[in-house]
PDB file of C-alpha atoms in Angstrom:
ATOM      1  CA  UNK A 537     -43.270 -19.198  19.511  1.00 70.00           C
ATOM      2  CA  UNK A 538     -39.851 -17.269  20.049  1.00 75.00           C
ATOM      3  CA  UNK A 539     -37.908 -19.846  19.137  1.00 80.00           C
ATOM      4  CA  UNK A 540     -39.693 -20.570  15.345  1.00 82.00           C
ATOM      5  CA  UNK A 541     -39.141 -16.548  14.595  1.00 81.00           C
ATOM      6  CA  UNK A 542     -35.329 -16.758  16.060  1.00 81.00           C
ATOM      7  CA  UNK A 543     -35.282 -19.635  13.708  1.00 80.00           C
ATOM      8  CA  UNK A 544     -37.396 -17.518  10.719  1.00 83.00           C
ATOM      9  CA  UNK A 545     -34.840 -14.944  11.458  1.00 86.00           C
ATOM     10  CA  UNK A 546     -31.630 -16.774  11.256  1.00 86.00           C
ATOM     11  CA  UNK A 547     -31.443 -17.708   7.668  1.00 85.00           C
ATOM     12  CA  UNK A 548     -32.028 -14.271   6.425  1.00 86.00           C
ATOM     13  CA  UNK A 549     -29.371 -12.824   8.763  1.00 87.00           C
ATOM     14  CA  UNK A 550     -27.050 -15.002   7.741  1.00 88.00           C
ATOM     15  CA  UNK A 551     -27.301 -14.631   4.228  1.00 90.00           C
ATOM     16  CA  UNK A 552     -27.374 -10.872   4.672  1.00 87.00           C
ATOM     17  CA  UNK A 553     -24.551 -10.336   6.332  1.00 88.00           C
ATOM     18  CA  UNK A 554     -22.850 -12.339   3.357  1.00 88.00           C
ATOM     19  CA  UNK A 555     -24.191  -9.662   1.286  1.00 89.00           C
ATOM     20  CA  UNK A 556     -23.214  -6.676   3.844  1.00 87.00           C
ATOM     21  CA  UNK A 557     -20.167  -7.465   4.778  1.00 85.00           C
ATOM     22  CA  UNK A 558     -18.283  -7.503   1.430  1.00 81.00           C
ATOM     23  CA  UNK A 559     -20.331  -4.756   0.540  1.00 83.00           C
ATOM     24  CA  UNK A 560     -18.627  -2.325   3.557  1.00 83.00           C
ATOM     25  CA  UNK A 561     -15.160  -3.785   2.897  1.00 76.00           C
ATOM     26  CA  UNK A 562     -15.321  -2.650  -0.587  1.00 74.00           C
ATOM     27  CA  UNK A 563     -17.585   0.847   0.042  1.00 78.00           C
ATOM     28  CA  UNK A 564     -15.036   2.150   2.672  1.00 74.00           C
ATOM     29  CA  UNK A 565     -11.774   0.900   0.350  1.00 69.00           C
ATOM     30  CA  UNK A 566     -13.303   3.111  -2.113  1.00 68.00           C
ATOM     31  CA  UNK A 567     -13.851   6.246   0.077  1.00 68.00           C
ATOM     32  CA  UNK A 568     -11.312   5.930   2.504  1.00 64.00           C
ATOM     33  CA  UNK A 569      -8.352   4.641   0.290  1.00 59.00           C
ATOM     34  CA  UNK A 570      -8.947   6.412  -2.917  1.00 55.00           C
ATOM     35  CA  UNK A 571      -8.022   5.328  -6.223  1.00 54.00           C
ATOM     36  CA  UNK A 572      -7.048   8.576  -7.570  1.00 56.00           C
ATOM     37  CA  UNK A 573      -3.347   8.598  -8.931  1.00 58.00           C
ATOM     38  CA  UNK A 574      -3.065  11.688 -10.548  1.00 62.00           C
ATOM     39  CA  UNK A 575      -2.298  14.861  -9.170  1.00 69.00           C
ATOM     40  CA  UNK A 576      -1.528  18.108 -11.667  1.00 73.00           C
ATOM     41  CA  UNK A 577       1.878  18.386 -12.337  1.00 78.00           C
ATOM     42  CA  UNK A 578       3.445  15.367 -10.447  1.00 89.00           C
ATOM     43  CA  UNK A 579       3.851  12.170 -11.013  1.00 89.00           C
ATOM     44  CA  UNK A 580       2.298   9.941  -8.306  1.00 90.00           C
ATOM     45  CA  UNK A 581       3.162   5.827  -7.226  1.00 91.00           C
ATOM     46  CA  UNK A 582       0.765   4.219  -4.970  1.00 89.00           C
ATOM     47  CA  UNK A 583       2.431   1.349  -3.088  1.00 90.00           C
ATOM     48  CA  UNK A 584       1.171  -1.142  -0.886  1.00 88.00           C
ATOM     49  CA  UNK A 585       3.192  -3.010   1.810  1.00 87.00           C
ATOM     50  CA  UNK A 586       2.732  -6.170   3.359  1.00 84.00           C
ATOM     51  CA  UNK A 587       5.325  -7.938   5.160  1.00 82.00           C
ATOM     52  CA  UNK A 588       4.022 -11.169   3.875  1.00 79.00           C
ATOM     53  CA  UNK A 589       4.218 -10.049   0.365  1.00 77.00           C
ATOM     54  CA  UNK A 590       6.719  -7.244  -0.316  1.00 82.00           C
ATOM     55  CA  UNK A 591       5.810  -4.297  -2.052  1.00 84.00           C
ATOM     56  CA  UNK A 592       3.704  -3.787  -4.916  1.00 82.00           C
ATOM     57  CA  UNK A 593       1.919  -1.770  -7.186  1.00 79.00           C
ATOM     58  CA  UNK A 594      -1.269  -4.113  -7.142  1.00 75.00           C
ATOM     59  CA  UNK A 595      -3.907  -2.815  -4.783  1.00 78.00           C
ATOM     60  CA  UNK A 596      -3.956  -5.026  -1.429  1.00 73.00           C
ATOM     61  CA  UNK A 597      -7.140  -5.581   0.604  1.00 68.00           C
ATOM     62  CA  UNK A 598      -9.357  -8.633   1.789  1.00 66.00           C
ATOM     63  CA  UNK A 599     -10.627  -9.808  -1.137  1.00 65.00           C
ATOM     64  CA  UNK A 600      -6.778 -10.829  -2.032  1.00 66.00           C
ATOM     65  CA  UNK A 601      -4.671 -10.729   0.835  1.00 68.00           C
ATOM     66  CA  UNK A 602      -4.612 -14.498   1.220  1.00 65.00           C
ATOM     67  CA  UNK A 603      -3.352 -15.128  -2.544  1.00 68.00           C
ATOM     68  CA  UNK A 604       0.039 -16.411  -2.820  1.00 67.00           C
ATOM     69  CA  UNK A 605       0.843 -14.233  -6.436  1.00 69.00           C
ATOM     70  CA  UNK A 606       1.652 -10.815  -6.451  1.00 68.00           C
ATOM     71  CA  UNK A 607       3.667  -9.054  -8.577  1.00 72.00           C
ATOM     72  CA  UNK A 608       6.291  -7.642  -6.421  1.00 72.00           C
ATOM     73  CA  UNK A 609       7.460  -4.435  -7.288  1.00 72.00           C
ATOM     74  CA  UNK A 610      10.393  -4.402  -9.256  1.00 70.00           C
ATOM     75  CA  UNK A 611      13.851  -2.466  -9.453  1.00 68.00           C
ATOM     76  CA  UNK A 612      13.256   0.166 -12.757  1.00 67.00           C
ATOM     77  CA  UNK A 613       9.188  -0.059 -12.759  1.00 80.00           C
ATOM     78  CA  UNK A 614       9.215   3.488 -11.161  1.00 90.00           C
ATOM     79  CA  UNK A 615      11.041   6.082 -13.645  1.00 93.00           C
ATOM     80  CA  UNK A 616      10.744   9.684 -13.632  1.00 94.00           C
ATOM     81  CA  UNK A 617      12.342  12.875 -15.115  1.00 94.00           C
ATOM     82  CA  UNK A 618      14.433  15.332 -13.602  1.00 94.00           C
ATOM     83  CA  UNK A 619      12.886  17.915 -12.224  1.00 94.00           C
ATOM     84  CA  UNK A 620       9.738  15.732 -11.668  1.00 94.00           C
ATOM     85  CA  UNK A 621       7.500  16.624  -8.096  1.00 94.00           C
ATOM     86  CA  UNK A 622       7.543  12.952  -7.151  1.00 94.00           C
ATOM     87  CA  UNK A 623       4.587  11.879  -4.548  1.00 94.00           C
ATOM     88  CA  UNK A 624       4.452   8.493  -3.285  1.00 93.00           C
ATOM     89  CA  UNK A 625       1.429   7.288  -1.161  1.00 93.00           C
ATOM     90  CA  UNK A 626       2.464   4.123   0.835  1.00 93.00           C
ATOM     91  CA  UNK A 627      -0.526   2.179   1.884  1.00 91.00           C
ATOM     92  CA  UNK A 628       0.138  -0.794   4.767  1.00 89.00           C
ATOM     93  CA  UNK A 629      -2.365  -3.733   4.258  1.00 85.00           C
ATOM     94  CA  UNK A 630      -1.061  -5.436   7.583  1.00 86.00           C
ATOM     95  CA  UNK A 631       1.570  -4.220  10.338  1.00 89.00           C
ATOM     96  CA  UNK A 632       3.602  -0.962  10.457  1.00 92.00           C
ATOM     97  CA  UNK A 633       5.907  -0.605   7.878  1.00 93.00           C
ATOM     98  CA  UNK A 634       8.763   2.158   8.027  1.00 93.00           C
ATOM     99  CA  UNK A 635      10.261   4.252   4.683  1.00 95.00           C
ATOM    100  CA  UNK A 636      13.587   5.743   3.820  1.00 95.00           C
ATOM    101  CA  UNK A 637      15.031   6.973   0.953  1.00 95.00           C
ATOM    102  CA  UNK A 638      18.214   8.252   1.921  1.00 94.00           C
ATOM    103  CA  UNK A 639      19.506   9.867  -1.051  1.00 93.00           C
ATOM    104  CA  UNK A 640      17.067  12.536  -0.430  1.00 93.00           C
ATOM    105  CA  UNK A 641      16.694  12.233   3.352  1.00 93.00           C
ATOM    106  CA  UNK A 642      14.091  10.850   3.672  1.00 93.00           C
ATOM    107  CA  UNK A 643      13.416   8.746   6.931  1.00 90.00           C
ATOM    108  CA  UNK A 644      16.863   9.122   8.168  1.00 87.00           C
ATOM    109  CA  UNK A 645      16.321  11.535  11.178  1.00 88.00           C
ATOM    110  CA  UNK A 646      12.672  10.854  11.657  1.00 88.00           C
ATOM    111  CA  UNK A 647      10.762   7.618  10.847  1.00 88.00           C
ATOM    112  CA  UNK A 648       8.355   7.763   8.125  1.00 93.00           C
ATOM    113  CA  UNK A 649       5.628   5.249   9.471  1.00 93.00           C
ATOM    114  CA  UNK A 650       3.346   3.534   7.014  1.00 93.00           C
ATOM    115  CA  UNK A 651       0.067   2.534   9.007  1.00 91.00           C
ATOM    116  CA  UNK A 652      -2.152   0.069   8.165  1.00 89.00           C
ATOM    117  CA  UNK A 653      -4.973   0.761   6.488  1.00 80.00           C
ATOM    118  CA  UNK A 654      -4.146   4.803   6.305  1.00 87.00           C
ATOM    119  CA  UNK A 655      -2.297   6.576   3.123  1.00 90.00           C
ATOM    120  CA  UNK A 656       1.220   7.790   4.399  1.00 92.00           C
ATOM    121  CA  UNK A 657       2.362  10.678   1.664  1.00 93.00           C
ATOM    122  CA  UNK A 658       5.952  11.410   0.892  1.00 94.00           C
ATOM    123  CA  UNK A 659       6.465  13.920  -1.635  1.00 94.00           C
ATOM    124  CA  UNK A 660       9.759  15.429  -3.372  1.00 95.00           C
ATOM    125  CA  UNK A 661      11.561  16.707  -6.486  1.00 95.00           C
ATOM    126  CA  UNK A 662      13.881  14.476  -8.343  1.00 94.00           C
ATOM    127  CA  UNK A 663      16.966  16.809  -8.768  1.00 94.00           C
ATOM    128  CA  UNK A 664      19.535  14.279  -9.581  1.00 93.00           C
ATOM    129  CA  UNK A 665      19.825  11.688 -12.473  1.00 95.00           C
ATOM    130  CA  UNK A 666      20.426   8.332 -11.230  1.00 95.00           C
ATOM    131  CA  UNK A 667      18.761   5.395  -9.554  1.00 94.00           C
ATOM    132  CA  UNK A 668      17.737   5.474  -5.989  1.00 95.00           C
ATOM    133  CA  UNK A 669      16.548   2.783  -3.190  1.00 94.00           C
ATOM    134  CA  UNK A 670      13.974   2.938  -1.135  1.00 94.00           C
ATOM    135  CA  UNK A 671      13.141   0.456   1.493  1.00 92.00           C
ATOM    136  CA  UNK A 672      11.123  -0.643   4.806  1.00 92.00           C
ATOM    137  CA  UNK A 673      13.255  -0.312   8.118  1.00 92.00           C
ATOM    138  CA  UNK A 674      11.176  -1.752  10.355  1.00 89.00           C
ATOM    139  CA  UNK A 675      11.287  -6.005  10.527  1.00 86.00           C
ATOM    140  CA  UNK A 676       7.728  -6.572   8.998  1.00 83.00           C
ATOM    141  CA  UNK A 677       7.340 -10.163   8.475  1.00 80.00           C
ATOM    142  CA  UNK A 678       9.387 -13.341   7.544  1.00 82.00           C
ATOM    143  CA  UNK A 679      13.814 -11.755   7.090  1.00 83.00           C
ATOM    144  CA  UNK A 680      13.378 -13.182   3.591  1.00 82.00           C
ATOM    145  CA  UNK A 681      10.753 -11.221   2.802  1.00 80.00           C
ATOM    146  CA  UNK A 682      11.504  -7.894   4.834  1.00 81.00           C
ATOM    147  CA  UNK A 683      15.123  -7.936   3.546  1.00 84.00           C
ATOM    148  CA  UNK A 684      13.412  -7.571  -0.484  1.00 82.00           C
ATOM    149  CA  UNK A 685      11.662  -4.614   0.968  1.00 86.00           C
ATOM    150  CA  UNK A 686      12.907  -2.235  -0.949  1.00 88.00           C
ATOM    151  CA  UNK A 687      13.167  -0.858  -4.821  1.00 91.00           C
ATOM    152  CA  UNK A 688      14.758   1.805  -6.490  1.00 92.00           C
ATOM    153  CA  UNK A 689      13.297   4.986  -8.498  1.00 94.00           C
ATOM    154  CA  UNK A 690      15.081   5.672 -11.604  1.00 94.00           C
ATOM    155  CA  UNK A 691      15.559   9.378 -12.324  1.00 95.00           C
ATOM    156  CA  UNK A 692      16.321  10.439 -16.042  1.00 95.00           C
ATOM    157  CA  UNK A 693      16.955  13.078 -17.879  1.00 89.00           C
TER     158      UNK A 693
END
């Protein structure tokens, strides 16, 4: 008798946590990492690391972590004015990830750690003109892909 409602059971459970777990995966991206990329008055770049895949501008989670295109960020995507309040929210989608920007000290004395799953914020004001790199310094993944780690923001007038 306990066995034929285990059994009953089974095929239901199964099939519902198909349903469920997808379900949570994408419910707590959308509470706990929020969209939202616009603040008043600054101009705001969400990035996502991975040390399998560089970084990016193209959201990151399980539904396509495993696929082998993604458009890597590239040097001159990310342009600003002077004077601009510049936010950046770094988002790891596997290991931790470190940031520095050294032309406006950031993560020279003190690591700025990106952690997955979490939204590290680093915010500023582009005073200079110029183009500036930013990059991961901590060894992420495969040295091919952890020495790309890095892009520049372009500053203009």
């Amino acid at each position: 008798m306990f066995d034929k409602l285990v059994a009953k059971l089974a095929v239901p459970m199964v099939i519902a946590s198909f349903i469920a777990v997808p379900w949570g995966i994408n419910y707590y991206d959308s509470v706990y990492l929020p969209s939202e990329d616009t603040e008043a008055g600054k101009k705001v770049f969400t990035l996502y690391w991975s040390g399998a895949k560089g970084i990016t501008q193209q959201r990151i989670n399980g539904w396509n972590y495993w696929q082998s295109d993604f458009d890597r960020l590239e040097n001159g995507e990310l342009k600003v004015s002077k004077g601009d309040r510049v936010v950046f929210r770094l988002i790891s989608s596997d290991v931790y990830h470190g940031f520095a920007m050294p032309a406006y000290g950031i993560g020279i004395d003190d690591t700025v750690y990106i952690k997955p799953g979490d939204v590290t914020r680093v915010e500023f004001t582009a005073d200079e003109v110029g183009t500036f790199k930013f990059f991961c310094t901590i060894t992420c993944g495969p040295k091919d892909i952890h020495d790309a780690m890095g892009a520049d923001l372009t500053v203009v007038r």
